[in-house]
Amino acid sequence: MSIGGYRLLKNINKIFISQTIRKASTKAEVNFQKRIFSGIQPTGGVHLGNYLGAILNWVKIQNEHSNITLSIVDLHSITLPQESEILKKRILEMTATLLACGIDPDKSTLFLQSTVPQHTQLCWQLSCLTTMARLAHLPQYKEKSEKLKDIPLGLFIYPVLQAADILVHKATHVPVGEDQAQQIQLAQHLAKIFNTKYGTTFPIPHAIIADDTSSRIRNLRNPTKKMSKSEPDPKSRIQLSDTSDAILEKVKKAVTDFTSEVYYDAENRPGVSNLMVIHSMLTGLSMEEIYQDANSKKLDTGKYKLVVAEAVANHLAPIREKINNYLSRPQYIYDILEEGRIHATEVAQKTLDEVNLKVGTILNTENNFVVS
Ligand code: AMP
Ligand code: TRP
């Protein structure tokens, strides 16, 4: 079987190629430049699901395919209550983490969403093109609002801001975990509505979703659910900042089943299969190699957990060290975000000028944005 990023990367070329073919076959279609965009909320720290399902793929895309624009989406975070001092700390930590994981500011753009107000300006334009009924169906909204008595309006229009993030950068590809698929569909829908009403302006963004295994790393305490920031039990996830001892404790306590043999069967044995996926992705070993090794050493799942814990701890220790190193230099982090802001603003303002002119909310602009 293929694991995580590997199949994804093979597919990326196919996606790019198919887009080029499509472009060539539709005369009216504009030749959009390939742009890759993604976002991550600066809340709750980064866990192994975020790392394997999203960040690792961003780094691979950056190093092997194309530069990437990444936004730390603080405005999405405040759709649920946040303490301001903690939020500021989390923004620094998230930036340090992305850098420590290999996002290279010389190749990619890393910026804080709130510093580029064109995102919220386009959000308003797009919010006028969709309906409340369309938004009410989205699963992330349903899931988050279920627990609340009074639902903030921001939580309801969260996906419109996400669509604006993507469209204001005219992104052609959006690498995300599986849980984001429906939000990307909304961005596609809004791009189509806008293009139909005002003429081709936005590319239709494609979601790039890694294969099943890495796009859904499972909760260690309940492997039928995904590993998530919002799960109350901290033992359900491994944070990138966890010490080796904490990792060992969490992996030892990971829920498996009553079969002691180590083999992959995601459907019937989600617990041990999840550990094998994590092990494989962090070491590059194939499932077959892991299976053969565990069986030749007669490891039961209890002993296999120690092997996995060691692999996770060895992989994360240097990243943790780099995170701490970046955090000791906050000015460096601010400088990276400022550089990112300048670059992101340039792209976003150009799109917004074009949108305003087409919608009629600006009379003229000096920018040259003719697209055909
Ligand atoms: P979030 O934690 O919701 O801000 O997600 C940040 C990125 O990580 C998104 O692209 C998610 O799709 C991805 N992600 C979150 N949880 C998981 C998980 N358990 N497995 C794989 N990817 C995930
Ligand atoms: N909603 C995404 C999440 O919860 C974060 C996000 C905001 C995003 N804007 C985006 C992801 C734009 C991709 C593209 O993970």
Tab-separated table of C-alpha atoms and ligand atoms in Angstrom:
chain	number	residue	atom	x	y	z
A	1	MET	CA	0.000	0.000	0.000
A	2	SER	CA	1.145	3.560	-0.433
A	3	ILE	CA	1.450	5.789	2.548
A	4	GLY	CA	0.479	9.374	2.942
A	5	GLY	CA	2.494	11.902	1.063
A	6	TYR	CA	3.995	9.486	-1.419
A	7	ARG	CA	0.877	8.796	-3.405
A	8	LEU	CA	-0.120	12.432	-3.023
A	9	LEU	CA	3.061	13.622	-4.661
A	10	LYS	CA	2.659	11.274	-7.601
A	11	ASN	CA	-0.850	12.631	-8.022
A	12	ILE	CA	0.130	16.268	-7.915
A	13	ASN	CA	1.736	16.120	-11.345
A	14	LYS	CA	-1.375	14.421	-12.647
A	15	ILE	CA	-3.528	17.180	-11.190
A	16	PHE	CA	-1.355	19.876	-12.704
A	17	ILE	CA	-1.281	18.109	-16.042
A	18	SER	CA	-5.018	17.575	-16.122
A	19	GLN	CA	-5.545	21.252	-15.397
A	20	THR	CA	-3.303	22.245	-18.262
A	21	ILE	CA	-5.217	19.933	-20.583
A	22	ARG	CA	-8.486	21.380	-19.400
A	23	LYS	CA	-7.174	24.870	-19.942
A	24	ALA	CA	-6.149	24.098	-23.477
A	25	SER	CA	-9.514	22.638	-24.331
A	26	THR	CA	-11.665	25.562	-23.160
A	27	LYS	CA	-10.958	28.619	-25.231
A	28	ALA	CA	-12.588	31.073	-22.879
A	29	GLU	CA	-10.662	29.820	-19.852
A	30	VAL	CA	-7.960	32.050	-18.453
A	31	ASN	CA	-4.452	30.738	-18.115
A	32	PHE	CA	-4.045	30.824	-14.344
A	33	GLN	CA	-0.631	30.480	-12.858
A	34	LYS	CA	-0.231	27.478	-10.544
A	35	ARG	CA	-0.566	28.727	-6.960
A	36	ILE	CA	-0.688	26.558	-3.863
A	37	PHE	CA	-2.300	27.909	-0.714
A	38	SER	CA	-3.200	26.480	2.665
A	39	GLY	CA	-4.043	27.668	6.156
A	40	ILE	CA	-3.804	26.483	9.719
A	41	GLN	CA	-5.367	27.843	12.893
A	42	PRO	CA	-2.992	28.976	15.636
A	43	THR	CA	-4.938	27.202	18.352
A	44	GLY	CA	-4.321	24.146	20.491
A	45	GLY	CA	-0.739	23.449	19.363
A	46	VAL	CA	0.237	21.165	16.485
A	47	HIS	CA	-0.458	17.445	16.815
A	48	LEU	CA	0.727	14.447	14.851
A	49	GLY	CA	-2.471	14.512	12.738
A	50	ASN	CA	-1.736	18.077	11.578
A	51	TYR	CA	1.897	17.150	11.000
A	52	LEU	CA	1.314	13.964	8.988
A	53	GLY	CA	-1.940	15.028	7.331
A	54	ALA	CA	-0.971	18.550	6.340
A	55	ILE	CA	2.399	20.066	7.290
A	56	LEU	CA	4.589	17.253	5.951
A	57	ASN	CA	2.835	17.515	2.601
A	58	TRP	CA	3.328	21.282	2.509
A	59	VAL	CA	7.050	20.787	3.066
A	60	LYS	CA	7.216	18.131	0.347
A	61	ILE	CA	5.328	20.308	-2.116
A	62	GLN	CA	7.627	23.238	-1.296
A	63	ASN	CA	10.781	21.150	-1.736
A	64	GLU	CA	9.787	19.018	-4.689
A	65	HIS	CA	7.161	20.900	-6.684
A	66	SER	CA	6.430	24.535	-6.110
A	67	ASN	CA	6.487	27.349	-3.626
A	68	ILE	CA	3.497	27.528	-1.333
A	69	THR	CA	1.640	30.327	0.451
A	70	LEU	CA	0.689	29.492	4.027
A	71	SER	CA	-1.512	31.549	6.270
A	72	ILE	CA	-1.760	31.308	10.022
A	73	VAL	CA	-5.481	31.936	10.199
A	74	ASP	CA	-5.944	33.824	13.470
A	75	LEU	CA	-9.301	35.276	12.328
A	76	HIS	CA	-10.666	31.762	12.012
A	77	SER	CA	-9.461	31.001	15.545
A	78	ILE	CA	-11.501	33.813	17.069
A	79	THR	CA	-14.748	32.309	15.790
A	80	LEU	CA	-14.559	30.549	19.165
A	81	PRO	CA	-13.546	32.507	22.300
A	82	GLN	CA	-9.784	33.032	22.782
A	83	GLU	CA	-7.695	34.760	25.455
A	84	SER	CA	-5.720	37.487	23.658
A	85	GLU	CA	-2.381	36.844	25.387
A	86	ILE	CA	-2.643	33.114	24.742
A	87	LEU	CA	-3.588	33.706	21.118
A	88	LYS	CA	-0.503	35.889	20.594
A	89	LYS	CA	1.678	33.153	22.111
A	90	ARG	CA	0.047	30.515	19.901
A	91	ILE	CA	0.714	32.563	16.763
A	92	LEU	CA	4.416	32.678	17.614
A	93	GLU	CA	4.411	28.961	18.408
A	94	MET	CA	2.668	28.060	15.172
A	95	THR	CA	5.104	30.118	13.101
A	96	ALA	CA	8.063	28.561	14.950
A	97	THR	CA	6.579	25.099	14.399
A	98	LEU	CA	6.072	25.542	10.666
A	99	LEU	CA	9.638	26.805	10.315
A	100	ALA	CA	10.962	23.931	12.445
A	101	CYS	CA	9.067	21.421	10.290
A	102	GLY	CA	10.847	22.720	7.196
A	103	ILE	CA	8.775	25.567	5.749
A	104	ASP	CA	11.465	27.732	4.205
A	105	PRO	CA	10.673	31.474	4.035
A	106	ASP	CA	13.094	31.832	1.108
A	107	LYS	CA	10.934	29.496	-0.937
A	108	SER	CA	7.461	29.970	0.502
A	109	THR	CA	5.301	32.766	1.879
A	110	LEU	CA	4.259	32.526	5.512
A	111	PHE	CA	1.956	35.224	6.858
A	112	LEU	CA	-0.645	36.037	9.485
A	113	GLN	CA	-4.154	36.250	8.038
A	114	SER	CA	-5.269	39.333	10.026
A	115	THR	CA	-2.358	41.394	8.660
A	116	VAL	CA	-3.786	41.118	5.136
A	117	PRO	CA	-7.252	42.714	5.468
A	118	GLN	CA	-8.020	41.978	1.804
A	119	HIS	CA	-9.047	38.499	3.035
A	120	THR	CA	-11.928	39.899	5.077
A	121	GLN	CA	-12.822	42.369	2.334
A	122	LEU	CA	-13.218	39.577	-0.197
A	123	CYS	CA	-15.090	37.579	2.456
A	124	TRP	CA	-17.754	40.299	2.455
A	125	GLN	CA	-18.051	40.245	-1.332
A	126	LEU	CA	-18.382	36.453	-1.316
A	127	SER	CA	-20.835	36.403	1.590
A	128	CYS	CA	-23.212	38.340	-0.659
A	129	LEU	CA	-23.087	35.508	-3.199
A	130	THR	CA	-23.995	32.560	-1.003
A	131	THR	CA	-26.970	31.649	1.133
A	132	MET	CA	-27.511	30.783	4.773
A	133	ALA	CA	-28.992	27.431	3.725
A	134	ARG	CA	-25.759	26.522	1.877
A	135	LEU	CA	-23.597	27.340	4.916
A	136	ALA	CA	-25.809	25.607	7.461
A	137	HIS	CA	-25.086	22.222	5.819
A	138	LEU	CA	-21.338	22.321	6.299
A	139	PRO	CA	-20.158	19.644	8.741
A	140	GLN	CA	-17.573	21.698	10.661
A	141	TYR	CA	-20.266	24.257	11.505
A	142	LYS	CA	-22.752	21.597	12.534
A	143	GLU	CA	-20.175	19.880	14.740
A	144	LYS	CA	-18.938	23.056	16.456
A	145	SER	CA	-22.305	24.753	16.869
A	146	GLU	CA	-23.914	21.663	18.398
A	147	LYS	CA	-22.051	22.288	21.649
A	148	LEU	CA	-23.060	25.993	21.852
A	149	LYS	CA	-26.186	27.693	23.083
A	150	ASP	CA	-25.554	30.983	21.286
A	151	ILE	CA	-23.791	30.603	17.955
A	152	PRO	CA	-21.443	33.419	16.923
A	153	LEU	CA	-22.085	34.737	13.423
A	154	GLY	CA	-18.355	34.355	12.688
A	155	LEU	CA	-18.588	30.607	13.207
A	156	PHE	CA	-21.417	30.476	10.673
A	157	ILE	CA	-19.543	32.374	7.964
A	158	TYR	CA	-16.177	30.737	8.760
A	159	PRO	CA	-16.155	28.816	5.443
A	160	VAL	CA	-16.758	32.015	3.446
A	161	LEU	CA	-13.632	33.537	4.990
A	162	GLN	CA	-11.811	30.308	4.152
A	163	ALA	CA	-13.003	30.604	0.529
A	164	ALA	CA	-11.801	34.227	0.517
A	165	ASP	CA	-8.370	33.102	1.818
A	166	ILE	CA	-8.076	30.759	-1.132
A	167	LEU	CA	-9.597	32.950	-3.827
A	168	VAL	CA	-7.886	36.219	-2.908
A	169	HIS	CA	-4.614	34.428	-3.726
A	170	LYS	CA	-6.121	32.897	-6.873
A	171	ALA	CA	-4.976	29.527	-5.569
A	172	THR	CA	-5.231	26.630	-7.994
A	173	HIS	CA	-4.418	23.928	-5.400
A	174	VAL	CA	-5.179	23.627	-1.689
A	175	PRO	CA	-3.407	20.827	0.226
A	176	VAL	CA	-5.475	19.900	3.299
A	177	GLY	CA	-6.645	16.961	5.396
A	178	GLU	CA	-9.791	15.068	4.485
A	179	ASP	CA	-11.922	17.020	6.980
A	180	GLN	CA	-11.606	20.154	4.812
A	181	ALA	CA	-13.013	18.686	1.588
A	182	GLN	CA	-16.452	20.258	1.909
A	183	GLN	CA	-15.093	23.694	2.746
A	184	ILE	CA	-12.989	23.575	-0.422
A	185	GLN	CA	-16.139	22.655	-2.350
A	186	LEU	CA	-17.706	25.867	-1.077
A	187	ALA	CA	-14.688	27.812	-2.376
A	188	GLN	CA	-15.142	26.106	-5.761
A	189	HIS	CA	-18.838	26.930	-5.720
A	190	LEU	CA	-18.185	30.613	-4.899
A	191	ALA	CA	-15.491	30.877	-7.582
A	192	LYS	CA	-17.946	29.494	-10.139
A	193	ILE	CA	-20.765	31.814	-9.050
A	194	PHE	CA	-18.480	34.850	-9.195
A	195	ASN	CA	-17.016	33.843	-12.578
A	196	THR	CA	-20.472	33.284	-14.041
A	197	LYS	CA	-21.802	36.579	-12.779
A	198	TYR	CA	-18.818	38.832	-13.432
A	199	GLY	CA	-16.625	36.996	-15.947
A	200	THR	CA	-13.690	34.666	-15.309
A	201	THR	CA	-11.784	35.973	-12.342
A	202	PHE	CA	-10.845	33.005	-10.155
A	203	PRO	CA	-9.359	29.603	-10.929
A	204	ILE	CA	-11.478	26.749	-9.553
A	205	PRO	CA	-9.291	25.575	-6.657
A	206	HIS	CA	-8.534	21.850	-6.365
A	207	ALA	CA	-8.198	20.241	-2.969
A	208	ILE	CA	-5.080	18.099	-2.696
A	209	ILE	CA	-5.927	15.480	-0.132
A	210	ALA	CA	-3.374	12.863	0.849
A	211	ASP	CA	-4.536	9.254	0.695
A	212	ASP	CA	-6.909	7.864	3.342
A	213	THR	CA	-4.310	6.873	5.871
A	214	SER	CA	-2.417	10.109	6.418
A	215	SER	CA	-5.367	12.396	5.810
A	216	ARG	CA	-7.002	10.927	8.893
A	217	ILE	CA	-4.604	10.093	11.713
A	218	ARG	CA	-6.680	8.628	14.480
A	219	ASN	CA	-7.340	9.518	18.089
A	220	LEU	CA	-5.098	7.359	20.343
A	221	ARG	CA	-7.816	6.848	22.961
A	222	ASN	CA	-10.615	6.210	20.479
A	223	PRO	CA	-9.260	5.110	17.103
A	224	THR	CA	-12.666	5.307	15.433
A	225	LYS	CA	-12.331	9.117	15.681
A	226	LYS	CA	-9.704	11.418	14.175
A	227	MET	CA	-6.893	12.905	16.244
A	228	SER	CA	-8.131	16.398	17.026
A	229	LYS	CA	-7.225	19.613	18.840
A	230	SER	CA	-10.698	19.865	20.275
A	231	GLU	CA	-10.712	16.468	22.020
A	232	PRO	CA	-10.693	17.102	25.807
A	233	ASP	CA	-8.381	14.144	26.670
A	234	PRO	CA	-4.748	15.222	26.021
A	235	LYS	CA	-3.710	11.542	25.879
A	236	SER	CA	-5.744	11.234	22.675
A	237	ARG	CA	-3.080	13.086	20.670
A	238	ILE	CA	0.674	13.523	20.450
A	239	GLN	CA	1.733	17.150	20.329
A	240	LEU	CA	4.884	18.129	18.453
A	241	SER	CA	6.024	19.759	21.692
A	242	ASP	CA	5.635	16.547	23.774
A	243	THR	CA	8.751	15.224	25.514
A	244	SER	CA	9.986	11.691	24.750
A	245	ASP	CA	8.610	10.533	28.118
A	246	ALA	CA	5.192	11.996	27.402
A	247	ILE	CA	5.208	10.340	23.964
A	248	LEU	CA	6.064	6.958	25.511
A	249	GLU	CA	3.238	7.307	28.038
A	250	LYS	CA	0.682	8.234	25.377
A	251	VAL	CA	1.676	5.503	22.928
A	252	LYS	CA	1.726	2.877	25.704
A	253	LYS	CA	-1.824	3.893	26.631
A	254	ALA	CA	-3.051	3.956	23.005
A	255	VAL	CA	-6.187	1.843	22.708
A	256	THR	CA	-5.686	-1.254	20.536
A	257	ASP	CA	-7.623	-4.551	20.751
A	258	PHE	CA	-7.357	-8.056	22.144
A	259	THR	CA	-5.368	-9.549	19.251
A	260	SER	CA	-1.669	-9.522	20.078
A	261	GLU	CA	-0.285	-9.949	16.553
A	262	VAL	CA	0.891	-6.834	14.697
A	263	TYR	CA	-0.771	-6.504	11.289
A	264	TYR	CA	-2.589	-3.832	9.301
A	265	ASP	CA	-6.371	-3.952	9.070
A	266	ALA	CA	-7.725	-0.401	9.267
A	267	GLU	CA	-11.341	-1.446	9.331
A	268	ASN	CA	-11.269	-4.168	11.990
A	269	ARG	CA	-8.156	-3.096	13.898
A	270	PRO	CA	-8.062	0.734	13.716
A	271	GLY	CA	-5.875	1.129	16.829
A	272	VAL	CA	-2.837	-0.939	15.840
A	273	SER	CA	-3.266	0.068	12.177
A	274	ASN	CA	-3.077	3.746	13.176
A	275	LEU	CA	0.184	3.082	15.051
A	276	MET	CA	1.570	1.300	11.977
A	277	VAL	CA	0.636	4.253	9.742
A	278	ILE	CA	2.353	6.697	12.109
A	279	HIS	CA	5.412	4.393	12.328
A	280	SER	CA	5.591	3.965	8.558
A	281	MET	CA	5.234	7.661	7.772
A	282	LEU	CA	7.879	8.726	10.270
A	283	THR	CA	10.466	6.092	9.327
A	284	GLY	CA	9.773	5.488	5.617
A	285	LEU	CA	9.370	1.748	6.334
A	286	SER	CA	6.629	0.050	4.321
A	287	MET	CA	3.718	-1.712	6.042
A	288	GLU	CA	5.135	-5.011	4.812
A	289	GLU	CA	8.545	-4.265	6.361
A	290	ILE	CA	6.922	-3.294	9.651
A	291	TYR	CA	4.808	-6.440	9.640
A	292	GLN	CA	7.784	-8.694	8.810
A	293	ASP	CA	10.004	-7.052	11.417
A	294	ALA	CA	7.426	-7.263	14.220
A	295	ASN	CA	6.672	-10.889	13.448
A	296	SER	CA	10.276	-12.012	13.091
A	297	LYS	CA	11.001	-10.454	16.502
A	298	LYS	CA	7.771	-11.926	17.868
A	299	LEU	CA	6.585	-8.530	19.072
A	300	ASP	CA	3.070	-8.399	20.471
A	301	THR	CA	1.161	-5.095	20.277
A	302	GLY	CA	2.387	-4.113	23.769
A	303	LYS	CA	6.048	-4.445	22.750
A	304	TYR	CA	5.365	-2.973	19.318
A	305	LYS	CA	4.068	0.188	21.026
A	306	LEU	CA	7.549	0.710	22.504
A	307	VAL	CA	9.061	0.550	18.999
A	308	VAL	CA	6.525	3.089	17.729
A	309	ALA	CA	7.068	5.390	20.725
A	310	GLU	CA	10.814	5.354	20.079
A	311	ALA	CA	10.341	6.142	16.379
A	312	VAL	CA	7.987	9.040	17.200
A	313	ALA	CA	10.273	10.391	19.929
A	314	ASN	CA	13.352	10.179	17.651
A	315	HIS	CA	11.547	11.968	14.855
A	316	LEU	CA	10.084	14.730	16.994
A	317	ALA	CA	13.094	15.496	19.250
A	318	PRO	CA	15.029	17.579	16.670
A	319	ILE	CA	11.830	19.374	15.625
A	320	ARG	CA	11.080	20.223	19.254
A	321	GLU	CA	14.597	21.575	19.654
A	322	LYS	CA	14.214	23.760	16.555
A	323	ILE	CA	10.841	25.068	17.766
A	324	ASN	CA	12.437	26.150	21.049
A	325	ASN	CA	15.318	27.700	19.195
A	326	TYR	CA	12.984	29.813	17.009
A	327	LEU	CA	10.910	30.769	20.033
A	328	SER	CA	14.006	32.155	21.692
A	329	ARG	CA	14.272	34.584	18.724
A	330	PRO	CA	10.816	36.208	18.477
A	331	GLN	CA	12.118	39.126	16.400
A	332	TYR	CA	13.177	36.689	13.695
A	333	ILE	CA	9.640	35.264	13.666
A	334	TYR	CA	8.085	38.758	13.399
A	335	ASP	CA	10.429	39.549	10.495
A	336	ILE	CA	9.383	36.412	8.614
A	337	LEU	CA	5.700	37.242	9.130
A	338	GLU	CA	6.278	40.838	7.998
A	339	GLU	CA	7.996	39.685	4.811
A	340	GLY	CA	5.101	37.296	4.233
A	341	ARG	CA	2.578	40.084	4.837
A	342	ILE	CA	4.204	42.316	2.223
A	343	HIS	CA	4.197	39.582	-0.390
A	344	ALA	CA	0.693	38.309	0.389
A	345	THR	CA	-0.711	41.866	0.357
A	346	GLU	CA	0.631	42.499	-3.117
A	347	VAL	CA	-1.156	39.460	-4.525
A	348	ALA	CA	-4.350	39.990	-2.525
A	349	GLN	CA	-4.740	43.701	-3.350
A	350	LYS	CA	-4.446	42.993	-7.051
A	351	THR	CA	-7.274	40.457	-6.809
A	352	LEU	CA	-9.397	42.772	-4.695
A	353	ASP	CA	-9.004	45.659	-7.163
A	354	GLU	CA	-10.160	43.378	-9.934
A	355	VAL	CA	-13.118	42.138	-7.872
A	356	ASN	CA	-14.185	45.634	-6.799
A	357	LEU	CA	-14.086	46.916	-10.330
A	358	LYS	CA	-16.128	43.990	-11.637
A	359	VAL	CA	-18.689	44.226	-8.844
A	360	GLY	CA	-18.902	48.003	-9.162
A	361	THR	CA	-17.688	48.771	-5.645
A	362	ILE	CA	-14.788	50.852	-6.956
A	363	LEU	CA	-14.838	53.157	-9.960
A	364	ASN	CA	-11.299	52.830	-11.208
A	365	THR	CA	-7.866	51.639	-10.193
A	366	GLU	CA	-4.391	52.190	-11.449
A	367	ASN	CA	-3.531	48.516	-11.326
A	368	ASN	CA	-3.360	46.599	-14.532
A	369	PHE	CA	-5.372	43.459	-13.894
A	370	VAL	CA	-6.806	42.588	-17.256
A	371	VAL	CA	-6.943	38.808	-17.212
A	372	SER	CA	-7.538	37.689	-20.730
B	1	AMP	P1	-6.807	22.048	12.233
B	1	AMP	O1	-6.188	21.258	13.334
B	1	AMP	O2	-8.270	21.757	12.125
B	1	AMP	O3	-6.437	23.512	12.220
B	1	AMP	O4	-6.200	21.434	10.885
B	1	AMP	C1	-4.992	21.843	10.262
B	1	AMP	C2	-4.699	20.887	9.108
B	1	AMP	O5	-4.434	19.555	9.632
B	1	AMP	C3	-5.876	20.708	8.128
B	1	AMP	O6	-5.378	20.583	6.793
B	1	AMP	C4	-6.519	19.427	8.581
B	1	AMP	O7	-7.210	18.792	7.536
B	1	AMP	C5	-5.315	18.594	9.039
B	1	AMP	N1	-5.699	17.610	10.080
B	1	AMP	C6	-6.293	17.893	11.267
B	1	AMP	N2	-6.497	16.754	11.986
B	1	AMP	C7	-6.002	15.731	11.230
B	1	AMP	C8	-5.901	14.300	11.425
B	1	AMP	N3	-6.326	13.701	12.538
B	1	AMP	N4	-5.339	13.563	10.450
B	1	AMP	C9	-4.877	14.169	9.324
B	1	AMP	N5	-4.945	15.490	9.071
B	1	AMP	C10	-5.487	16.290	10.007
B	2	TRP	N1	-10.388	25.633	8.113
B	2	TRP	C1	-9.021	25.168	8.078
B	2	TRP	C2	-8.809	24.179	9.260
B	2	TRP	O1	-9.578	24.142	10.184
B	2	TRP	C3	-8.030	26.280	8.183
B	2	TRP	C4	-8.086	27.179	6.989
B	2	TRP	C5	-8.527	28.483	6.977
B	2	TRP	C6	-7.680	26.877	5.660
B	2	TRP	N2	-8.402	28.999	5.750
B	2	TRP	C7	-7.896	28.072	4.907
B	2	TRP	C8	-7.179	25.728	5.060
B	2	TRP	C9	-7.645	28.093	3.551
B	2	TRP	C10	-6.924	25.789	3.692
B	2	TRP	C11	-7.141	26.953	2.944
B	2	TRP	O2	-7.844	23.470	9.233
